[in-house]
Amino acid sequence: MSTARTRPPEGRYGRASADRDDRTLKIVGAVLGAALLALIGYFAYHYVGQNRISAEVIEFDTSKNAVQVHLEVRKDAGASGYCTVRSQAENGAEVGRANFRFDGDATRIDKVVTLRTTSPGTTAELLGCHAD
């Protein structure tokens, strides 16, 4: 013999407390999700929108105590800043790091810079550029 499930009549005793808890949880989740999206947007704007100088390594040539690095720098007219370049040895140890300054009215600069190293470097890596 099976037992029948009994439920109170609809609307007679109000909403169940579980329904109220679910609604509150959904509201809290929506607010926290919106806050997280706003925070990500804020950091993205300041990282991309405020960076007025950028560069890339076109090519590099290694020697015993230096690395010649060909950089292409793009920046706003009149903006000044610097780019940080490093070189690593074959075993991964850092053998050289330097900041190279770029200023003036040009918006695109092609420049070959020399990075001095403590031992033969095998790479030239652009770590980033920062505006003043």
Coordinates of C-alpha atoms in Angstrom, one line a residue:
M1 CA 0.0 0.0 0.0
S2 CA 1.4 3.4 -0.8
T3 CA 0.9 6.6 1.1
A4 CA -0.3 9.7 -0.6
R5 CA 1.6 12.9 -0.2
T6 CA -0.4 15.7 1.2
R7 CA 0.3 19.4 0.6
P8 CA -1.4 22.4 2.1
P9 CA -3.9 24.2 -0.2
E10 CA -2.3 26.7 -2.6
G11 CA -2.0 30.3 -1.3
R12 CA -3.5 29.5 2.1
Y13 CA -0.3 29.6 4.2
G14 CA 1.9 32.0 2.1
R15 CA 5.1 31.2 0.3
A16 CA 7.5 28.5 1.7
S17 CA 10.7 29.8 3.3
A18 CA 12.7 27.9 0.8
D19 CA 11.2 30.0 -2.0
R20 CA 12.2 33.2 -0.2
D21 CA 15.8 31.9 0.4
D22 CA 16.1 31.0 -3.3
R23 CA 15.0 34.5 -4.4
T24 CA 17.4 36.2 -1.9
L25 CA 20.2 34.0 -3.2
K26 CA 19.5 34.9 -6.8
I27 CA 19.5 38.7 -6.0
V28 CA 22.8 38.4 -4.1
G29 CA 24.4 36.4 -6.9
A30 CA 23.2 39.0 -9.6
V31 CA 24.6 41.9 -7.5
L32 CA 28.0 40.2 -7.0
G33 CA 28.2 39.2 -10.7
A34 CA 27.5 42.8 -11.8
A35 CA 30.1 44.1 -9.3
L36 CA 32.7 41.6 -10.7
L37 CA 32.0 42.7 -14.3
A38 CA 32.4 46.3 -13.3
L39 CA 35.7 45.6 -11.6
I40 CA 37.0 43.7 -14.7
G41 CA 35.9 46.6 -16.9
Y42 CA 37.7 49.2 -14.7
F43 CA 41.0 47.3 -14.8
A44 CA 40.7 46.7 -18.5
Y45 CA 40.1 50.4 -19.2
H46 CA 43.1 51.5 -17.1
Y47 CA 45.4 48.8 -18.6
V48 CA 44.5 49.4 -22.3
G49 CA 43.1 52.9 -22.3
Q50 CA 45.9 54.5 -20.3
N51 CA 48.9 52.8 -21.9
R52 CA 50.1 55.5 -24.3
I53 CA 53.3 53.7 -25.4
S54 CA 53.7 50.2 -26.7
A55 CA 56.4 48.3 -28.6
E56 CA 57.4 45.0 -30.1
V57 CA 60.7 43.2 -30.9
I58 CA 61.2 42.9 -34.6
E59 CA 64.4 41.0 -34.5
F60 CA 67.5 40.6 -32.4
D61 CA 71.1 39.6 -32.9
T62 CA 73.2 38.0 -30.1
S63 CA 77.0 38.3 -29.5
K64 CA 79.3 37.4 -26.6
N65 CA 78.5 40.4 -24.3
A66 CA 75.5 42.1 -25.9
V67 CA 72.3 41.7 -27.7
Q68 CA 71.3 44.1 -30.5
V69 CA 67.5 44.5 -30.4
H70 CA 65.4 46.1 -33.1
L71 CA 62.3 47.7 -31.5
E72 CA 59.3 49.2 -33.1
V73 CA 57.7 51.6 -30.7
R74 CA 54.2 53.2 -31.1
K75 CA 53.1 56.0 -28.9
D76 CA 51.0 59.2 -28.7
A77 CA 52.5 62.3 -30.2
G78 CA 54.5 64.1 -27.5
A79 CA 54.2 61.2 -25.0
S80 CA 57.4 59.9 -23.4
G81 CA 58.2 56.7 -21.6
Y82 CA 60.5 53.7 -21.5
C83 CA 60.5 50.1 -22.5
T84 CA 62.1 47.3 -20.5
V85 CA 64.0 44.6 -22.4
R86 CA 65.8 41.5 -21.0
S87 CA 67.9 38.7 -22.3
Q88 CA 68.3 35.2 -20.9
A89 CA 71.0 32.6 -21.3
E90 CA 70.4 29.1 -22.7
N91 CA 69.7 27.8 -19.2
G92 CA 67.0 30.4 -18.5
A93 CA 69.0 32.7 -16.2
E94 CA 68.7 36.4 -16.8
V95 CA 71.9 37.8 -18.2
G96 CA 70.8 41.4 -19.0
R97 CA 68.0 43.9 -18.4
A98 CA 67.7 47.5 -19.4
N99 CA 65.2 50.3 -19.8
F100 CA 65.3 52.3 -23.1
R101 CA 63.7 55.8 -23.2
F102 CA 61.6 57.0 -26.0
D103 CA 60.3 60.6 -26.3
G104 CA 59.6 63.2 -28.9
D105 CA 56.7 64.0 -31.2
A106 CA 57.0 60.9 -33.5
T107 CA 54.2 58.4 -33.1
R108 CA 56.2 55.5 -34.6
I109 CA 59.9 54.9 -33.8
D110 CA 62.1 52.1 -35.3
K111 CA 65.3 51.9 -33.2
V112 CA 68.1 49.4 -32.7
V113 CA 69.2 49.3 -29.1
T114 CA 72.1 47.5 -27.5
L115 CA 71.5 45.4 -24.4
R116 CA 74.7 44.6 -22.5
T117 CA 74.8 41.1 -21.0
T118 CA 77.0 39.4 -18.4
S119 CA 77.3 36.2 -20.5
P120 CA 76.1 35.2 -24.0
G121 CA 72.3 35.8 -24.2
T122 CA 70.0 33.7 -26.4
T123 CA 66.9 35.8 -26.3
A124 CA 65.6 39.3 -26.4
E125 CA 62.3 39.8 -24.6
L126 CA 60.2 42.9 -24.3
L127 CA 58.8 43.0 -20.7
G128 CA 56.7 46.1 -21.2
C129 CA 56.5 49.8 -21.9
H130 CA 55.4 52.5 -19.4
A131 CA 54.4 56.1 -20.1
D132 CA 55.7 58.9 -17.9

